[in-house]
Structures are given as structure tokens and as C-alpha cells.
mmCIF file of C-alpha atoms in Angstrom:
data_model
loop_
_atom_site.group_PDB
_atom_site.id
_atom_site.type_symbol
_atom_site.label_atom_id
_atom_site.label_comp_id
_atom_site.label_asym_id
_atom_site.label_seq_id
_atom_site.Cartn_x
_atom_site.Cartn_y
_atom_site.Cartn_z
ATOM 1 C CA MET A 19 0.000 0.000 0.000
ATOM 2 C CA ASN A 20 2.403 2.619 -1.277
ATOM 3 C CA PHE A 21 3.115 5.082 -4.031
ATOM 4 C CA LEU A 22 5.919 4.058 -6.383
ATOM 5 C CA CYS A 23 8.001 6.530 -8.390
ATOM 6 C CA GLN A 24 7.794 5.778 -12.097
ATOM 7 C CA ASN A 25 11.358 6.990 -12.630
ATOM 8 C CA CYS A 26 13.527 5.662 -9.820
ATOM 9 C CA GLY A 27 11.298 3.137 -8.064
ATOM 10 C CA LYS A 28 11.416 4.878 -4.688
ATOM 11 C CA MET A 29 8.478 4.027 -2.408
ATOM 12 C CA TYR A 30 6.390 6.551 -0.479
ATOM 13 C CA GLU A 31 3.660 6.104 2.098
ATOM 14 C CA ILE A 32 0.227 7.086 0.801
ATOM 15 C CA THR A 33 -0.012 9.639 3.610
ATOM 16 C CA SER A 34 3.195 11.387 2.504
ATOM 17 C CA LEU A 35 2.840 15.079 1.706
ATOM 18 C CA ASN A 36 4.998 14.550 -1.384
ATOM 19 C CA TYR A 37 2.942 14.693 -4.567
ATOM 20 C CA THR A 38 5.946 13.716 -6.713
ATOM 21 C CA CYS A 39 9.176 11.883 -5.980
ATOM 22 C CA SER A 40 12.262 13.788 -4.867
ATOM 23 C CA CYS A 41 13.692 12.953 -8.303
ATOM 24 C CA GLY A 42 10.720 14.640 -9.971
ATOM 25 C CA GLY A 43 9.029 11.420 -11.044
ATOM 26 C CA LEU A 44 5.285 10.855 -10.887
ATOM 27 C CA PHE A 45 3.665 8.227 -8.675
ATOM 28 C CA ASP A 46 1.872 4.981 -9.434
ATOM 29 C CA PHE A 47 -0.202 3.127 -6.851
ATOM 30 C CA GLN A 48 1.142 -0.166 -5.507
ATOM 31 C CA GLY A 49 -1.006 -2.554 -3.482
ATOM 32 C CA THR A 50 -4.520 -3.903 -3.023
ATOM 33 C CA PHE A 51 -5.696 -1.356 -0.480
ATOM 34 C CA ILE A 52 -8.634 -0.111 -2.547
ATOM 35 C CA GLY A 53 -9.972 -3.574 -3.296
ATOM 36 C CA GLU A 54 -9.894 -4.425 0.406
ATOM 37 C CA MET A 55 -11.821 -1.345 1.526
ATOM 38 C CA LYS A 56 -15.213 -2.282 2.911
ATOM 39 C CA GLU A 57 -16.423 1.162 3.920
ATOM 40 C CA MET A 58 -16.498 3.711 1.131
ATOM 41 C CA VAL A 59 -17.711 7.279 1.267
ATOM 42 C CA SER A 60 -20.813 7.310 -0.916
ATOM 43 C CA LEU A 61 -23.222 9.823 -2.384
ATOM 44 C CA GLY A 62 -25.391 7.133 -3.954
ATOM 45 C CA GLU A 63 -23.433 6.709 -7.180
ATOM 46 C CA PRO A 64 -25.485 4.991 -9.895
ATOM 47 C CA VAL A 65 -24.393 2.523 -12.528
ATOM 48 C CA THR A 66 -24.648 5.111 -15.272
ATOM 49 C CA PRO A 67 -26.654 3.914 -18.270
ATOM 50 C CA ILE A 68 -25.406 3.304 -21.795
ATOM 51 C CA ILE A 69 -27.690 4.358 -24.624
ATOM 52 C CA THR A 70 -27.281 4.374 -28.408
ATOM 53 C CA LYS A 71 -27.954 7.480 -30.484
ATOM 54 C CA SER A 72 -27.327 8.291 -34.133
ATOM 55 C CA PHE A 73 -25.112 11.210 -35.182
ATOM 56 C CA ASN A 74 -24.853 11.908 -38.916
ATOM 57 C CA ASN A 75 -26.318 8.409 -39.354
ATOM 58 C CA TYR A 76 -23.461 6.929 -37.303
ATOM 59 C CA PRO A 77 -24.469 4.881 -34.230
ATOM 60 C CA LEU A 78 -22.726 5.925 -31.019
ATOM 61 C CA LYS A 79 -23.013 4.273 -27.628
ATOM 62 C CA LEU A 80 -23.102 6.953 -24.943
ATOM 63 C CA LYS A 81 -22.088 6.276 -21.330
ATOM 64 C CA LEU A 82 -24.027 8.849 -19.308
ATOM 65 C CA ASP A 83 -21.501 9.745 -16.614
ATOM 66 C CA HIS A 84 -22.944 13.256 -16.404
ATOM 67 C CA LEU A 85 -25.571 11.604 -14.185
ATOM 68 C CA MET A 86 -23.087 11.054 -11.332
ATOM 69 C CA PRO A 87 -23.902 12.805 -7.992
ATOM 70 C CA THR A 88 -22.006 16.066 -8.596
ATOM 71 C CA GLY A 89 -22.585 15.959 -12.339
ATOM 72 C CA SER A 90 -19.344 14.506 -13.707
ATOM 73 C CA PHE A 91 -17.261 11.341 -14.041
ATOM 74 C CA LYS A 92 -14.762 12.814 -11.592
ATOM 75 C CA ASP A 93 -16.958 11.588 -8.764
ATOM 76 C CA ARG A 94 -15.431 8.173 -9.494
ATOM 77 C CA GLY A 95 -11.940 9.400 -8.667
ATOM 78 C CA ALA A 96 -13.014 11.544 -5.725
ATOM 79 C CA LYS A 97 -14.962 8.684 -4.135
ATOM 80 C CA VAL A 98 -11.970 6.346 -4.020
ATOM 81 C CA LEU A 99 -9.377 8.980 -3.152
ATOM 82 C CA ILE A 100 -11.360 10.551 -0.313
ATOM 83 C CA SER A 101 -12.499 7.156 1.019
ATOM 84 C CA ALA A 102 -8.871 6.061 1.246
ATOM 85 C CA LEU A 103 -7.785 9.292 2.921
ATOM 86 C CA LYS A 104 -10.572 9.036 5.480
ATOM 87 C CA LYS A 105 -9.520 5.491 6.333
ATOM 88 C CA LEU A 106 -5.908 6.642 6.691
ATOM 89 C CA GLY A 107 -6.893 9.450 9.058
ATOM 90 C CA ILE A 108 -6.258 12.446 6.808
ATOM 91 C CA GLU A 109 -8.283 15.357 8.212
ATOM 92 C CA GLU A 110 -7.560 18.185 5.773
ATOM 93 C CA VAL A 111 -6.764 18.372 2.059
ATOM 94 C CA VAL A 112 -6.022 20.940 -0.620
ATOM 95 C CA GLU A 113 -6.824 20.738 -4.336
ATOM 96 C CA ASP A 114 -6.637 23.110 -7.296
ATOM 97 C CA SER A 115 -9.584 23.115 -9.674
ATOM 98 C CA SER A 116 -12.436 25.499 -10.334
ATOM 99 C CA GLY A 117 -14.215 22.864 -12.388
ATOM 100 C CA ASN A 118 -15.596 19.354 -12.044
ATOM 101 C CA ALA A 119 -12.677 17.968 -10.029
ATOM 102 C CA GLY A 120 -12.978 20.726 -7.447
ATOM 103 C CA ALA A 121 -16.698 20.078 -7.063
ATOM 104 C CA ALA A 122 -16.184 16.323 -6.741
ATOM 105 C CA ILE A 123 -13.406 16.613 -4.143
ATOM 106 C CA ALA A 124 -15.411 19.200 -2.183
ATOM 107 C CA ALA A 125 -18.538 17.023 -2.161
ATOM 108 C CA TYR A 126 -16.836 13.817 -1.041
ATOM 109 C CA CYS A 127 -14.814 15.687 1.582
ATOM 110 C CA ALA A 128 -18.101 17.053 2.927
ATOM 111 C CA ALA A 129 -19.518 13.534 3.063
ATOM 112 C CA ALA A 130 -16.354 12.231 4.747
ATOM 113 C CA GLY A 131 -16.016 15.050 7.279
ATOM 114 C CA ILE A 132 -12.667 16.144 5.852
ATOM 115 C CA ASP A 133 -11.761 19.836 5.720
ATOM 116 C CA CYS A 134 -11.099 20.988 2.192
ATOM 117 C CA GLN A 135 -9.481 23.987 0.539
ATOM 118 C CA ILE A 136 -9.937 24.421 -3.200
ATOM 119 C CA TYR A 137 -7.497 26.797 -4.901
ATOM 120 C CA VAL A 138 -8.909 28.618 -7.922
ATOM 121 C CA PRO A 139 -7.815 31.464 -10.207
ATOM 122 C CA GLU A 140 -9.007 34.860 -8.986
ATOM 123 C CA SER A 141 -11.061 35.177 -12.170
ATOM 124 C CA ALA A 142 -12.995 31.959 -11.492
ATOM 125 C CA SER A 143 -16.727 32.373 -11.311
ATOM 126 C CA GLY A 144 -19.937 30.728 -12.357
ATOM 127 C CA SER A 145 -21.989 27.800 -11.213
ATOM 128 C CA LYS A 146 -19.078 25.371 -10.792
ATOM 129 C CA LEU A 147 -17.481 27.683 -8.238
ATOM 130 C CA LYS A 148 -20.821 28.132 -6.490
ATOM 131 C CA GLN A 149 -21.171 24.355 -6.326
ATOM 132 C CA ILE A 150 -17.762 24.026 -4.658
ATOM 133 C CA GLN A 151 -18.708 26.669 -2.102
ATOM 134 C CA ALA A 152 -22.089 25.051 -1.466
ATOM 135 C CA TYR A 153 -20.366 21.895 -0.195
ATOM 136 C CA GLY A 154 -18.618 23.967 2.468
ATOM 137 C CA ALA A 155 -15.142 23.914 0.973
ATOM 138 C CA GLU A 156 -12.938 26.926 1.611
ATOM 139 C CA VAL A 157 -12.255 28.578 -1.739
ATOM 140 C CA VAL A 158 -8.833 30.232 -2.006
ATOM 141 C CA LYS A 159 -8.669 32.685 -4.913
ATOM 142 C CA VAL A 160 -5.209 33.181 -6.387
ATOM 143 C CA PRO A 161 -4.239 36.244 -8.471
ATOM 144 C CA GLY A 162 -3.165 35.347 -11.990
ATOM 145 C CA ASP A 163 -3.905 32.414 -14.257
ATOM 146 C CA ARG A 164 -4.223 28.638 -13.881
ATOM 147 C CA ASP A 165 -0.441 28.212 -13.646
ATOM 148 C CA ASP A 166 -0.273 30.691 -10.759
ATOM 149 C CA THR A 167 -2.991 28.711 -8.982
ATOM 150 C CA SER A 168 -1.025 25.497 -9.460
ATOM 151 C CA ARG A 169 2.086 27.063 -7.967
ATOM 152 C CA ALA A 170 0.090 28.354 -4.989
ATOM 153 C CA VAL A 171 -1.439 24.988 -4.128
ATOM 154 C CA LYS A 172 1.955 23.295 -4.399
ATOM 155 C CA LYS A 173 3.243 25.677 -1.732
ATOM 156 C CA ALA A 174 0.209 24.918 0.434
ATOM 157 C CA CYS A 175 0.692 21.169 0.149
ATOM 158 C CA LYS A 176 3.972 21.397 2.040
ATOM 159 C CA ASN A 177 1.777 21.425 5.150
ATOM 160 C CA ASN A 178 -1.454 19.850 3.878
ATOM 161 C CA TYR A 179 -2.315 16.730 1.914
ATOM 162 C CA TYR A 180 -2.643 17.400 -1.822
ATOM 163 C CA ALA A 181 -5.743 15.519 -3.012
ATOM 164 C CA SER A 182 -4.847 16.098 -6.634
ATOM 165 C CA HIS A 183 -6.899 14.647 -9.481
ATOM 166 C CA ILE A 184 -3.757 14.740 -11.626
ATOM 167 C CA TYR A 185 -0.832 13.772 -9.399
ATOM 168 C CA ASN A 186 -2.463 11.430 -6.868
ATOM 169 C CA PRO A 187 -2.722 7.901 -8.329
ATOM 170 C CA LEU A 188 -5.599 7.030 -5.995
ATOM 171 C CA PHE A 189 -7.789 9.253 -8.164
ATOM 172 C CA PHE A 190 -7.093 6.984 -11.144
ATOM 173 C CA GLU A 191 -7.980 3.966 -9.021
ATOM 174 C CA GLY A 192 -11.416 5.562 -8.993
ATOM 175 C CA THR A 193 -11.732 6.614 -12.621
ATOM 176 C CA LYS A 194 -10.786 3.109 -13.758
ATOM 177 C CA THR A 195 -14.128 1.878 -12.399
ATOM 178 C CA ILE A 196 -15.805 3.213 -15.523
ATOM 179 C CA ALA A 197 -14.045 0.444 -17.471
ATOM 180 C CA HIS A 198 -15.188 -2.254 -15.054
ATOM 181 C CA GLU A 199 -18.725 -0.889 -15.204
ATOM 182 C CA ILE A 200 -18.779 -0.819 -19.010
ATOM 183 C CA TYR A 201 -17.510 -4.406 -19.092
ATOM 184 C CA GLN A 202 -20.346 -5.526 -16.833
ATOM 185 C CA GLN A 203 -22.882 -3.718 -19.020
ATOM 186 C CA ILE A 204 -21.816 -4.491 -22.593
ATOM 187 C CA GLY A 205 -18.457 -6.245 -22.489
ATOM 188 C CA ILE A 206 -15.367 -4.583 -23.956
ATOM 189 C CA PRO A 207 -16.192 -2.133 -26.757
ATOM 190 C CA LYS A 208 -14.087 -2.125 -29.905
ATOM 191 C CA THR A 209 -13.380 1.602 -29.692
ATOM 192 C CA MET A 210 -13.684 4.332 -27.062
ATOM 193 C CA VAL A 211 -13.537 8.001 -28.002
ATOM 194 C CA ILE A 212 -12.478 10.174 -25.056
ATOM 195 C CA PRO A 213 -11.944 13.918 -24.539
ATOM 196 C CA ALA A 214 -8.360 14.354 -23.371
ATOM 197 C CA GLY A 215 -6.996 17.093 -21.127
ATOM 198 C CA ASN A 216 -4.951 15.960 -18.119
ATOM 199 C CA GLY A 217 -5.856 12.329 -18.755
ATOM 200 C CA THR A 218 -7.923 11.497 -15.667
ATOM 201 C CA LEU A 219 -10.518 9.684 -17.781
ATOM 202 C CA LEU A 220 -8.228 8.378 -20.511
ATOM 203 C CA LEU A 221 -5.783 6.816 -18.056
ATOM 204 C CA GLY A 222 -8.617 5.456 -15.938
ATOM 205 C CA VAL A 223 -10.123 3.753 -18.996
ATOM 206 C CA TYR A 224 -6.717 2.356 -19.955
ATOM 207 C CA LYS A 225 -5.931 1.102 -16.459
ATOM 208 C CA GLY A 226 -9.348 -0.485 -15.978
ATOM 209 C CA PHE A 227 -9.444 -2.362 -19.266
ATOM 210 C CA TYR A 228 -5.767 -3.336 -18.963
ATOM 211 C CA GLU A 229 -6.629 -5.057 -15.698
ATOM 212 C CA LEU A 230 -9.433 -6.884 -17.521
ATOM 213 C CA GLY A 231 -6.914 -8.183 -20.046
ATOM 214 C CA ASN A 232 -8.244 -6.543 -23.206
ATOM 215 C CA LEU A 233 -8.041 -2.954 -24.409
ATOM 216 C CA PRO A 234 -10.486 -1.129 -26.642
ATOM 217 C CA LYS A 235 -8.910 1.145 -29.206
ATOM 218 C CA ILE A 236 -8.547 4.477 -27.376
ATOM 219 C CA ILE A 237 -9.147 7.586 -29.474
ATOM 220 C CA ALA A 238 -8.079 10.751 -27.633
ATOM 221 C CA VAL A 239 -9.763 13.939 -28.815
ATOM 222 C CA GLN A 240 -8.509 17.463 -28.203
ATOM 223 C CA SER A 241 -9.517 20.901 -29.383
ATOM 224 C CA GLU A 242 -7.354 22.132 -32.220
ATOM 225 C CA ARG A 243 -6.726 25.191 -30.020
ATOM 226 C CA CYS A 244 -5.212 23.116 -27.221
ATOM 227 C CA ALA A 245 -3.653 19.932 -28.542
ATOM 228 C CA PRO A 246 -0.422 19.121 -26.682
ATOM 229 C CA LEU A 247 -0.722 15.395 -27.394
ATOM 230 C CA THR A 248 -0.353 15.998 -31.123
ATOM 231 C CA GLN A 249 3.116 17.427 -30.635
ATOM 232 C CA GLU A 250 4.569 14.048 -29.674
ATOM 233 C CA SER A 251 2.167 11.514 -31.193
ATOM 234 C CA ASP A 252 3.124 9.727 -34.416
ATOM 235 C CA ASP A 253 -0.465 8.687 -35.124
ATOM 236 C CA THR A 254 -2.643 11.780 -35.304
ATOM 237 C CA THR A 255 -5.375 13.334 -37.363
ATOM 238 C CA VAL A 256 -4.839 17.026 -36.788
ATOM 239 C CA SER A 257 -6.301 20.229 -38.174
ATOM 240 C CA ALA A 258 -3.773 22.504 -39.847
ATOM 241 C CA SER A 259 -4.599 25.214 -37.304
ATOM 242 C CA SER A 260 -3.786 23.071 -34.258
ATOM 243 C CA ASN A 261 -1.828 24.813 -31.504
ATOM 244 C CA PRO A 262 -1.511 24.498 -27.716
ATOM 245 C CA THR A 263 -2.673 27.968 -26.658
ATOM 246 C CA GLY A 264 -5.389 26.608 -24.368
ATOM 247 C CA ASP A 265 -7.965 29.128 -25.612
ATOM 248 C CA THR A 266 -10.876 26.748 -26.230
ATOM 249 C CA ILE A 267 -14.546 26.623 -25.285
ATOM 250 C CA ALA A 268 -13.905 23.100 -23.955
ATOM 251 C CA LYS A 269 -12.534 24.341 -20.622
ATOM 252 C CA GLY A 270 -12.462 20.852 -19.119
ATOM 253 C CA ILE A 271 -9.623 19.787 -21.430
ATOM 254 C CA ALA A 272 -7.739 23.087 -21.712
ATOM 255 C CA ALA A 273 -4.494 21.576 -20.395
ATOM 256 C CA LYS A 274 -1.508 23.041 -22.237
ATOM 257 C CA ASN A 275 1.092 20.776 -20.638
ATOM 258 C CA PRO A 276 -0.479 17.743 -18.928
ATOM 259 C CA PRO A 277 1.961 16.243 -16.386
ATOM 260 C CA ARG A 278 1.029 12.701 -17.408
ATOM 261 C CA LYS A 279 1.341 13.347 -21.146
ATOM 262 C CA LEU A 280 3.799 10.515 -21.764
ATOM 263 C CA GLU A 281 1.531 8.064 -19.933
ATOM 264 C CA MET A 282 -1.384 9.221 -22.052
ATOM 265 C CA LEU A 283 0.544 8.708 -25.278
ATOM 266 C CA LYS A 284 1.631 5.237 -24.156
ATOM 267 C CA ALA A 285 -1.977 4.291 -23.376
ATOM 268 C CA ILE A 286 -3.079 5.440 -26.822
ATOM 269 C CA SER A 287 -0.227 3.557 -28.490
ATOM 270 C CA ASP A 288 -0.756 0.356 -26.492
ATOM 271 C CA SER A 289 -4.411 0.322 -27.530
ATOM 272 C CA ARG A 290 -3.584 0.928 -31.220
ATOM 273 C CA GLY A 291 -5.464 4.192 -30.949
ATOM 274 C CA GLN A 292 -4.802 7.701 -32.159
ATOM 275 C CA VAL A 293 -5.142 11.396 -31.364
ATOM 276 C CA LEU A 294 -7.760 13.508 -33.149
ATOM 277 C CA THR A 295 -8.299 17.239 -33.016
ATOM 278 C CA VAL A 296 -11.582 19.012 -33.672
ATOM 279 C CA SER A 297 -12.448 22.627 -34.363
ATOM 280 C CA GLU A 298 -14.442 24.904 -32.100
ATOM 281 C CA ASP A 299 -17.269 24.860 -34.643
ATOM 282 C CA GLU A 300 -17.289 21.048 -34.672
ATOM 283 C CA ILE A 301 -17.489 21.045 -30.873
ATOM 284 C CA LYS A 302 -20.403 23.493 -30.890
ATOM 285 C CA SER A 303 -22.216 21.496 -33.573
ATOM 286 C CA SER A 304 -21.880 18.232 -31.633
ATOM 287 C CA ARG A 305 -22.941 19.931 -28.410
ATOM 288 C CA GLN A 306 -26.106 21.178 -30.083
ATOM 289 C CA ALA A 307 -26.724 17.729 -31.594
ATOM 290 C CA LEU A 308 -26.575 16.207 -28.104
ATOM 291 C CA TRP A 309 -28.896 18.843 -26.702
ATOM 292 C CA ASN A 310 -31.328 18.275 -29.563
ATOM 293 C CA LYS A 311 -31.525 14.631 -28.485
ATOM 294 C CA GLY A 312 -32.428 15.649 -24.933
ATOM 295 C CA ILE A 313 -28.922 15.099 -23.528
ATOM 296 C CA PHE A 314 -27.797 18.284 -21.766
ATOM 297 C CA VAL A 315 -24.054 17.907 -21.317
ATOM 298 C CA GLU A 316 -21.098 20.212 -20.891
ATOM 299 C CA THR A 317 -19.066 21.406 -23.864
ATOM 300 C CA THR A 318 -16.171 19.074 -23.066
ATOM 301 C CA ALA A 319 -18.423 16.036 -23.485
ATOM 302 C CA ALA A 320 -19.284 17.205 -26.999
ATOM 303 C CA VAL A 321 -15.592 17.121 -27.932
ATOM 304 C CA ALA A 322 -15.650 13.324 -27.932
ATOM 305 C CA VAL A 323 -18.797 13.150 -30.058
ATOM 306 C CA ALA A 324 -17.198 15.536 -32.562
ATOM 307 C CA GLY A 325 -14.137 13.295 -32.571
ATOM 308 C CA ALA A 326 -16.228 10.180 -33.113
ATOM 309 C CA ILE A 327 -17.944 11.758 -36.121
ATOM 310 C CA LYS A 328 -14.541 12.705 -37.533
ATOM 311 C CA LEU A 329 -13.335 9.146 -36.929
ATOM 312 C CA PHE A 330 -16.276 7.742 -38.890
ATOM 313 C CA ASP A 331 -15.735 10.240 -41.698
ATOM 314 C CA ALA A 332 -11.978 9.607 -41.895
ATOM 315 C CA THR A 333 -12.070 5.808 -41.981
ATOM 316 C CA SER A 334 -13.511 3.260 -44.363
ATOM 317 C CA SER A 335 -16.481 2.708 -42.084
ATOM 318 C CA PHE A 336 -18.754 0.935 -44.538
ATOM 319 C CA GLU A 337 -18.736 -2.409 -46.323
ATOM 320 C CA SER A 338 -19.361 -2.500 -50.075
ATOM 321 C CA THR A 339 -22.952 -3.400 -49.223
ATOM 322 C CA GLY A 340 -23.383 -0.056 -47.480
ATOM 323 C CA THR A 341 -23.513 -1.505 -43.969
ATOM 324 C CA LEU A 342 -21.184 -0.361 -41.211
ATOM 325 C CA LYS A 343 -18.130 -2.495 -40.565
ATOM 326 C CA THR A 344 -18.327 -4.501 -37.348
ATOM 327 C CA ASP A 345 -15.677 -2.438 -35.527
ATOM 328 C CA MET A 346 -17.499 0.790 -36.306
ATOM 329 C CA GLN A 347 -20.747 -0.574 -34.907
ATOM 330 C CA ASP A 348 -19.196 -0.664 -31.440
ATOM 331 C CA VAL A 349 -17.949 2.850 -30.674
ATOM 332 C CA LEU A 350 -18.524 4.172 -27.148
ATOM 333 C CA VAL A 351 -18.278 7.764 -25.926
ATOM 334 C CA PRO A 352 -18.362 8.614 -22.199
ATOM 335 C CA LEU A 353 -20.272 11.827 -21.556
ATOM 336 C CA THR A 354 -18.120 13.512 -18.956
ATOM 337 C CA GLY A 355 -20.257 16.179 -17.322
ATOM 338 C CA THR A 356 -23.623 17.892 -17.134
ATOM 339 C CA GLY A 357 -24.447 21.146 -18.853
ATOM 340 C CA LEU A 358 -26.411 22.347 -15.840
ATOM 341 C CA LYS A 359 -23.394 24.004 -14.212
ATOM 342 C CA GLU A 360 -21.795 25.436 -17.324
ATOM 343 C CA PHE A 361 -24.375 27.965 -18.455
#
């Protein structure tokens, strides 16, 4: 029951205040602690349904994770991380996110009786911030941009536990449950199309299906305005205007330099997948298409649907008879978050 440095192999206790190794390496989780936990903090998480809808005459299976308690898939990671910290006696945590991760950590800390500080940019506002505050978390506003906020929380975690959705591997022990759940519902899909920012969902999907012994093809989708994965991937379908500025309407994946980028690229490669980029107009069009079907999701969720449509368009999806090829009949998109707190 330890954290293991990916670079040098040094072991750390889970309760350590270090969020990376002294050598700078990131942590993996080692042990069976999570599987042995009998008492989990719960907010009544459902088995989120899978439905099939047609987009441009292409059938897509949609995993409705926007129906989780706080409105996003990040409840999966927060549930496991905060449950483990409660069992280990951690009484106070810090996190940096003004979005879905901040809301999820704040909610599960409230349920667990753990004090929580969420660091956000001074400019943060809107319903996601109100949701974080509603759970009783202390919101710490930091002057500057997202990078300034990250630096501030890293100073704070010298004295408080950093319940990070990016650095703490216990969070990925939670997000991998989406793979186990999908397997129980429909088996292992041929292809999964996933919006990719810092990789909390992508790496969870990879880890979960890897443990099951069979990987779907993982298609990572980014906005052409923030596409850091395309800079190092050999297998990409990228718009000519792609750049990593971060200025995209899909705020949930606006990660210019994801710390686990190399892990994400390995997961895509291992699954024989690829990286796609989509335009802002394609994202908006897919978002409206989802809404028109009665599915009110956040903009980031629409990124994956836009990517799936591009995947269908870019591949030889049909047999000579006009029917879809078998692999293209089994494409699943997880819908990451609700639209109720974005507008």
C-alpha cells in the first residue's frame, strides 16, 4: 500500500505530503488497499446507463456519466481517493480546480467530514465555483492564471495533503471503475472516443481495461486550439490550425502541458489508438446535436462526439454493401459532465 516513483522506483507512504518523488518522477499506486476497503464514502453513485444514439447516421453508444452525484465522471476518482484518505486518518486536504474535479473533491470531503481547501484562479466564477462553495469547501482565490494557482497549491501542500486529481494515483484507481462498469454492461467495446486534457478519464479507462486483459482502441480527442498530445504523437489526425494555446470553449480539457502526457501517449499507443483534433465549430455542432436529443451535457463532453464523427468520416467505415463495418458498430463515448453548471 504505497506510491511508487515511475522513474527511480522509490516508495512513499500514501499519507506522505509529497505529490511527486524527490527525483521529480510521478507516482503509481502499488497494493490492493482499494480492493480491500469495505467502507467507502458514498453519495449514492449509480451505474450510469449506456444508450445508443445516431449522429450523422453513425451509431454511437453513450455512457451517461454526467448523471453522477455532482454531475461529472470525476466523482469516481473523488470517491476512491477521499475514502482512502478518510480510512488513513487524513483530516484536511487541498486541491486546485475550479471545475468538475474541485466540485467532486469538495462534495466527497463534505460527506467524509474532511476539511477541504480548493485553490482557484481569482477570475474563477460561475456555477461550478458556487457548487464548490455550497459543499462547504474553503475557496482560495489566487491572483493570476491557472499556472499561478497550481504554484500556490503546491506551496500549500507542504503542510497539507494534496488531493490532486492529476498527481495522486488514488484518483485513477477511482476513474478506472468506468471500465469495469462498461464491461459488466456491454463487455469490452471495440473503440472508445475520449476527450483528453490531463488524462484522468483516458488513463482510468486504460488502467481499468488493462486489468481486464483486453483494451479497446482508445481515441483521444482534443480541441485544435489546445492539442499538446499531437506534438509528440506519431499517429494523429490534426487540423492545420492546431496549436496548444489553451484558448478553447472546452474548458475541461484546456491543459496546455499535462503532467502525465507521456503516460497518455503510451496508453493510446498500447491500444492501437490515435489522437484527433476538432475545431471549435465542430465542438459546438456536436454539443447542439446532443442537446437536440435531450442530452444536456457540458461542452467538453461534446468534444468526444465531434471526434467520433470525424473518426467515422476519416475511416472506411462501410462495407461495399453499405452496412457499417463490425468495428465501427461498437464505438462508445463517455459523456463527462452535465451542462447544468456550465451555463
